[in-house]
Amino acid sequence: MSPSYVDLHCHSTASDGTLRPADVARLAKDSGLTAFAITDHDTVAGIGEAASAAGSLGLDFIAGIEISAEYPHPGTMHILGYGIDPESPSLKDLTETLIAGRDNRNPRIVAKLNEMGVAVSMSEWEDGAKGSVLGRPQLAAILVRKGYVSSIKQAFDKYLGQGAPAYFDKERLTPKQAISRIRNAGGLPVLAHPTQLRRENFAQIETEVKNLLDLGLAGIEVIHTDFDQKTVDFLTQLADRLKLLKTGGSDFHGSNKPDVKLGVANGRRIPRAFFDHLIFALMPLKGSGSVP
Ligand code: AMP
Ligand code: ZN
Ligand code: FE
Ligand code: FE
């Protein structure tokens, strides 16, 4: 049998990606993948469209979400939730909390930019986002379009990124809350891109992963666009040693991250087995063989 590949970390226009969920599905098909996940920030609004497009294209699909948890600067902790039930009341409650955190933060970013002489408004950001979750990459794209910066990266370096003048934190869930809320919504919590914790060495990452395991973590992302081969090898053996699920993805954002191709993570592909093991682990939680 020829090898089969997937992508378990993708953003759509429901958050800060630039392709509609159905177009991510189409691209997954055209890229030769057999399964994919949509993991938008703080929302499941893209799941229905992606699932139905996947069905028509003969692709397997798993619902996902990506949540930013509280974590000390300069690190960031993102927790992916796989197999969450998009209809569950606890998920609705969760996404409302997360979006309230953005609604508090976003006007402060815009006010600071205005103070710095950058003419941009909340309504431009909202128009750019077309009703979806407002993320900084969409605002960065507006700053590029208006000529204030020459690239999305420069927008983050100069204005929006951690340590830059128009950076404001949003209220977050603690890691414990993020993990338990994903579990309550019927999903499996997975630590995204563990290198973004910005620990000093692999031993410190291991300590963090073990702490999260005690809180109910189910897996870690072992293949990601940010990783070199040493990191992939370390995280793979860590997951195996701790009996954690392994996931992988490109962190595709369309033209908001122009160097990232769907299905490819720094030259690596993501094996189909990662998807199959996730589905298998979800079965007892769902009480049947069918997983959305
Ligand atoms: P937000 O959820 O609105 O805080 O925005 C988070 C998004 O911004 C994620 O997709 C990140 O990948 C992206 N992001 C954060 N920092 C940077 C950076 N320095 N350069 C480019 N993208 C970034
Ligand atoms: Zn994003
Ligand atoms: Fe992330
Ligand atoms: Fe992401």
Coordinates of C-alpha atoms and ligand atoms in Angstrom, one line a residue:
M1 CA 0.0 0.0 0.0
S2 CA 1.3 3.5 -0.8
P3 CA 1.9 5.8 2.2
S4 CA -1.1 7.9 3.2
Y5 CA -0.8 11.4 4.7
V6 CA -2.9 13.8 6.6
D7 CA -2.8 17.4 8.1
L8 CA -4.2 17.7 11.7
H9 CA -3.5 21.5 12.2
C10 CA -5.3 23.9 9.8
H11 CA -6.9 27.3 10.1
S12 CA -9.8 28.5 7.9
T13 CA -11.7 31.8 7.4
A14 CA -13.6 30.9 10.5
S15 CA -10.6 32.2 12.4
D16 CA -7.4 33.7 10.9
G17 CA -6.8 31.5 7.8
T18 CA -7.6 32.8 4.3
L19 CA -9.3 29.8 2.7
R20 CA -12.9 28.9 3.4
P21 CA -13.3 25.5 5.2
A22 CA -14.6 23.9 2.0
D23 CA -11.6 25.3 0.1
V24 CA -9.2 23.8 2.7
A25 CA -11.0 20.5 2.0
R26 CA -10.5 20.9 -1.7
L27 CA -6.8 21.7 -1.3
A28 CA -6.4 18.7 1.0
K29 CA -7.8 16.5 -1.7
D30 CA -5.6 18.2 -4.4
S31 CA -2.5 17.8 -2.2
G32 CA -3.1 14.0 -2.0
L33 CA -4.1 13.9 1.7
T34 CA -6.6 11.3 2.9
A35 CA -7.7 13.1 6.0
F36 CA -7.5 16.5 7.7
A37 CA -8.7 18.5 10.7
I38 CA -9.8 22.1 11.0
T39 CA -8.4 23.6 14.2
D40 CA -9.5 27.2 14.2
H41 CA -8.7 29.5 17.1
D42 CA -11.5 29.6 19.6
T43 CA -14.3 28.6 17.3
V44 CA -15.9 25.6 15.6
A45 CA -17.8 27.7 13.1
G46 CA -15.9 26.2 10.2
I47 CA -16.5 22.5 11.2
G48 CA -19.8 21.9 9.5
E49 CA -18.8 23.3 6.1
A50 CA -15.4 21.4 6.2
A51 CA -17.1 18.1 7.3
S52 CA -19.6 18.2 4.5
A53 CA -17.0 19.2 1.9
A54 CA -14.8 16.4 3.1
G55 CA -17.7 14.0 2.8
S56 CA -18.3 15.0 -0.9
L57 CA -14.6 14.7 -1.7
G58 CA -14.2 11.3 -0.1
L59 CA -11.8 12.6 2.6
D60 CA -11.8 11.7 6.3
F61 CA -12.2 14.5 8.7
I62 CA -11.9 15.3 12.4
A63 CA -13.4 18.3 14.2
G64 CA -10.8 20.5 16.0
I65 CA -10.2 23.7 17.9
E66 CA -7.1 25.5 19.1
I67 CA -7.1 27.4 22.5
S68 CA -4.4 29.6 23.9
A69 CA -3.9 28.9 27.6
E70 CA -2.3 31.1 30.3
Y71 CA 1.5 30.7 30.2
P72 CA 4.4 32.9 31.3
H73 CA 6.0 35.3 28.8
P74 CA 7.8 34.8 26.4
G75 CA 6.2 31.3 26.0
T76 CA 2.8 30.5 24.5
M77 CA 0.8 27.4 25.2
H78 CA -1.8 26.3 22.6
I79 CA -4.0 23.3 23.3
L80 CA -5.7 21.5 20.4
G81 CA -9.0 19.8 21.0
Y82 CA -9.8 16.9 18.6
G83 CA -13.2 15.2 18.2
I84 CA -15.1 17.8 20.2
D85 CA -18.8 17.8 19.6
P86 CA -19.6 21.1 17.8
E87 CA -23.1 21.0 19.2
S88 CA -22.3 20.5 22.9
P89 CA -23.5 23.2 25.2
S90 CA -20.2 23.1 27.1
L91 CA -18.4 23.9 23.8
K92 CA -20.7 26.8 23.1
D93 CA -20.0 28.1 26.6
L94 CA -16.2 27.7 26.0
T95 CA -16.1 29.5 22.7
E96 CA -18.2 32.4 24.1
T97 CA -15.6 32.8 26.9
L98 CA -12.7 32.7 24.5
I99 CA -14.3 35.3 22.1
A100 CA -15.1 37.6 25.0
G101 CA -11.3 37.6 25.8
R102 CA -10.7 38.8 22.2
D103 CA -13.4 41.4 22.3
N104 CA -11.7 42.9 25.3
R105 CA -8.3 42.9 23.8
N106 CA -8.8 43.9 20.2
P107 CA -9.9 47.5 20.6
R108 CA -6.8 48.1 22.8
I109 CA -4.6 47.0 20.0
V110 CA -6.3 49.3 17.5
A111 CA -6.2 52.3 20.0
K112 CA -2.5 51.8 20.5
L113 CA -1.9 51.6 16.7
N114 CA -3.9 54.8 16.2
E115 CA -1.8 56.4 18.9
M116 CA 1.3 55.4 17.0
G117 CA 0.0 57.0 13.9
V118 CA -1.3 53.9 12.2
A119 CA -4.7 54.6 10.8
V120 CA -6.7 51.4 11.2
S121 CA -10.2 50.8 12.7
M122 CA -12.1 48.0 14.4
S123 CA -14.5 48.0 11.5
E124 CA -11.8 47.5 9.0
W125 CA -10.6 44.5 11.0
E126 CA -14.1 43.2 11.2
D127 CA -14.6 43.6 7.5
G128 CA -11.3 41.8 6.8
A129 CA -12.5 39.0 9.1
K130 CA -15.9 38.7 7.4
G131 CA -17.8 37.8 10.6
S132 CA -15.3 35.3 11.9
V133 CA -13.0 35.3 14.9
L134 CA -10.8 38.3 14.9
G135 CA -7.1 37.3 15.0
R136 CA -3.9 39.3 14.7
P137 CA -2.9 37.8 11.3
Q138 CA -6.0 39.4 9.7
L139 CA -5.0 42.8 11.2
A140 CA -1.4 42.2 10.0
A141 CA -2.7 41.7 6.5
I142 CA -4.5 45.0 6.6
L143 CA -1.3 46.8 7.8
V144 CA 0.5 45.2 4.8
R145 CA -2.3 46.2 2.4
K146 CA -2.2 49.8 3.7
G147 CA 1.6 50.0 3.3
Y148 CA 2.6 50.4 6.9
V149 CA 4.7 47.2 6.7
S150 CA 5.9 45.1 3.9
S151 CA 5.0 41.6 5.3
I152 CA 2.9 39.9 7.9
K153 CA 6.1 39.0 9.8
Q154 CA 7.1 42.7 9.8
A155 CA 3.6 43.6 11.2
F156 CA 4.2 41.3 14.1
D157 CA 7.8 42.3 14.7
K158 CA 7.1 46.1 14.6
Y159 CA 3.6 46.2 16.1
L160 CA 1.6 43.1 17.0
G161 CA 3.9 40.4 18.3
Q162 CA 4.9 39.8 22.0
G163 CA 7.2 42.5 23.1
A164 CA 6.1 44.9 20.3
P165 CA 4.3 48.1 21.3
A166 CA 0.8 47.2 20.3
Y167 CA 0.9 43.8 21.9
F168 CA -1.9 43.2 24.5
D169 CA -2.6 39.9 26.1
K170 CA -6.1 38.5 26.2
E171 CA -7.7 36.8 29.1
R172 CA -7.1 33.1 28.9
L173 CA -8.1 29.9 30.5
T174 CA -5.5 28.1 32.7
P175 CA -4.1 25.0 31.1
K176 CA -6.2 23.0 33.6
Q177 CA -9.4 24.7 32.5
A178 CA -8.6 24.4 28.8
I179 CA -7.9 20.7 29.1
S180 CA -11.0 20.0 31.2
R181 CA -13.3 22.1 29.0
I182 CA -12.1 20.2 25.9
R183 CA -12.7 16.9 27.7
N184 CA -16.2 18.1 28.8
A185 CA -17.0 18.8 25.1
G186 CA -16.2 15.2 24.2
G187 CA -12.7 15.9 22.8
L188 CA -9.1 14.9 23.3
P189 CA -6.7 17.7 24.4
V190 CA -3.3 17.8 22.6
L191 CA -0.4 20.2 23.3
A192 CA 0.3 22.1 20.1
H193 CA 3.9 23.0 19.0
P194 CA 5.5 22.3 22.4
T195 CA 8.6 24.4 21.3
Q196 CA 6.5 27.5 21.6
L197 CA 6.5 27.1 25.4
R198 CA 10.0 28.5 24.8
R199 CA 11.7 26.3 27.5
E200 CA 15.4 26.2 27.5
N201 CA 15.9 22.6 26.7
F202 CA 14.1 19.3 26.0
A203 CA 14.2 18.2 29.7
Q204 CA 12.1 21.3 30.6
I205 CA 9.6 20.6 27.8
E206 CA 9.3 17.1 29.3
T207 CA 8.5 18.5 32.7
E208 CA 5.8 20.7 31.3
V209 CA 4.3 17.8 29.3
K210 CA 4.2 15.6 32.4
N211 CA 2.4 18.4 34.4
L212 CA -0.2 18.6 31.6
L213 CA -0.5 14.8 31.6
D214 CA -1.6 14.9 35.2
L215 CA -4.3 17.4 34.2
G216 CA -5.7 15.1 31.5
L217 CA -3.6 15.8 28.4
A218 CA -4.1 13.1 25.8
G219 CA -1.4 13.8 23.2
I220 CA 1.4 16.1 21.9
E221 CA 2.0 17.5 18.4
V222 CA 5.3 15.8 17.3
I223 CA 5.4 17.1 13.7
H224 CA 4.9 20.9 13.0
T225 CA 6.2 23.5 10.6
D226 CA 8.4 25.0 13.4
F227 CA 10.3 21.8 14.2
D228 CA 13.7 20.5 13.1
Q229 CA 14.5 16.8 13.0
K230 CA 16.0 16.7 16.5
T231 CA 12.7 18.1 17.9
V232 CA 10.6 15.7 15.9
D233 CA 12.7 12.8 17.2
F234 CA 12.6 14.0 20.8
L235 CA 8.9 14.6 20.9
T236 CA 8.1 11.3 19.2
Q237 CA 10.1 9.3 21.7
L238 CA 8.6 11.4 24.6
A239 CA 5.0 10.7 23.4
D240 CA 5.9 7.0 23.0
R241 CA 7.4 6.8 26.5
L242 CA 4.5 8.6 28.2
K243 CA 1.9 6.7 26.1
L244 CA 0.5 9.9 24.7
L245 CA -1.1 10.3 21.3
K246 CA 1.0 11.8 18.5
T247 CA -0.4 14.4 16.2
G248 CA 1.1 16.5 13.4
G249 CA 0.2 19.4 11.1
S250 CA 1.4 22.3 9.0
D251 CA -0.5 25.0 10.9
F252 CA -1.8 26.1 7.6
H253 CA -3.2 29.7 7.4
G254 CA -3.4 30.3 3.6
S255 CA -1.8 33.5 2.5
N256 CA -1.6 34.8 6.2
K257 CA 1.4 32.4 6.5
P258 CA 2.5 32.3 2.8
D259 CA 5.4 29.9 3.4
V260 CA 3.3 27.1 4.9
K261 CA 1.9 24.5 2.5
L262 CA -1.1 22.3 3.5
G263 CA 0.1 18.9 4.4
V264 CA 3.8 19.8 4.7
A265 CA 5.5 20.7 8.0
N266 CA 9.1 21.9 7.3
G267 CA 9.5 19.4 4.6
R268 CA 7.9 16.5 6.5
R269 CA 4.5 14.8 5.9
I270 CA 2.2 13.6 8.6
P271 CA 1.4 9.9 8.6
R272 CA -2.1 8.7 8.4
A273 CA -1.6 6.5 11.5
F274 CA -1.8 9.7 13.6
F275 CA -5.3 10.3 12.4
D276 CA -6.3 6.6 12.8
H277 CA -5.0 6.5 16.4
L278 CA -6.9 9.7 17.3
I279 CA -10.2 8.2 15.9
F280 CA -9.5 5.0 17.8
A281 CA -8.9 6.9 21.1
L282 CA -12.1 8.8 20.6
M283 CA -14.3 5.7 20.1
P284 CA -14.8 4.9 23.8
L285 CA -15.7 8.5 24.5
K286 CA -18.4 8.5 21.8
G287 CA -19.9 5.2 22.7
S288 CA -20.0 4.1 19.0
G289 CA -17.9 3.7 15.9
S290 CA -18.9 7.0 14.4
V291 CA -16.9 10.2 15.2
P292 CA -17.7 13.6 13.6
Ligands
AMP1 P1 -4.3 35.9 18.1 O1 -5.0 34.5 18.3 O2 -5.3 36.9 17.5 O3 -3.6 36.3 19.3 O4 -3.3 35.6 16.9 C1 -2.5 34.4 17.0 C2 -2.0 34.1 15.6 O5 -0.9 35.1 15.3 C3 -1.4 32.7 15.5 O6 -1.9 32.1 14.3 C4 0.1 33.0 15.4 O7 0.7 32.0 14.6 C5 0.2 34.3 14.8 N1 1.4 34.9 15.3 C6 1.7 35.2 16.6 N2 2.9 35.7 16.7 C7 3.4 35.9 15.5 C8 4.6 36.4 14.9 N3 5.6 36.9 15.6 N4 4.7 36.3 13.5 C9 3.7 35.8 12.7 N5 2.6 35.3 13.2 C10 2.4 35.3 14.6
ZN2 ZN -3.9 31.2 13.6
FE3 FE -0.9 27.6 17.7
FE4 FE -2.5 27.0 14.8

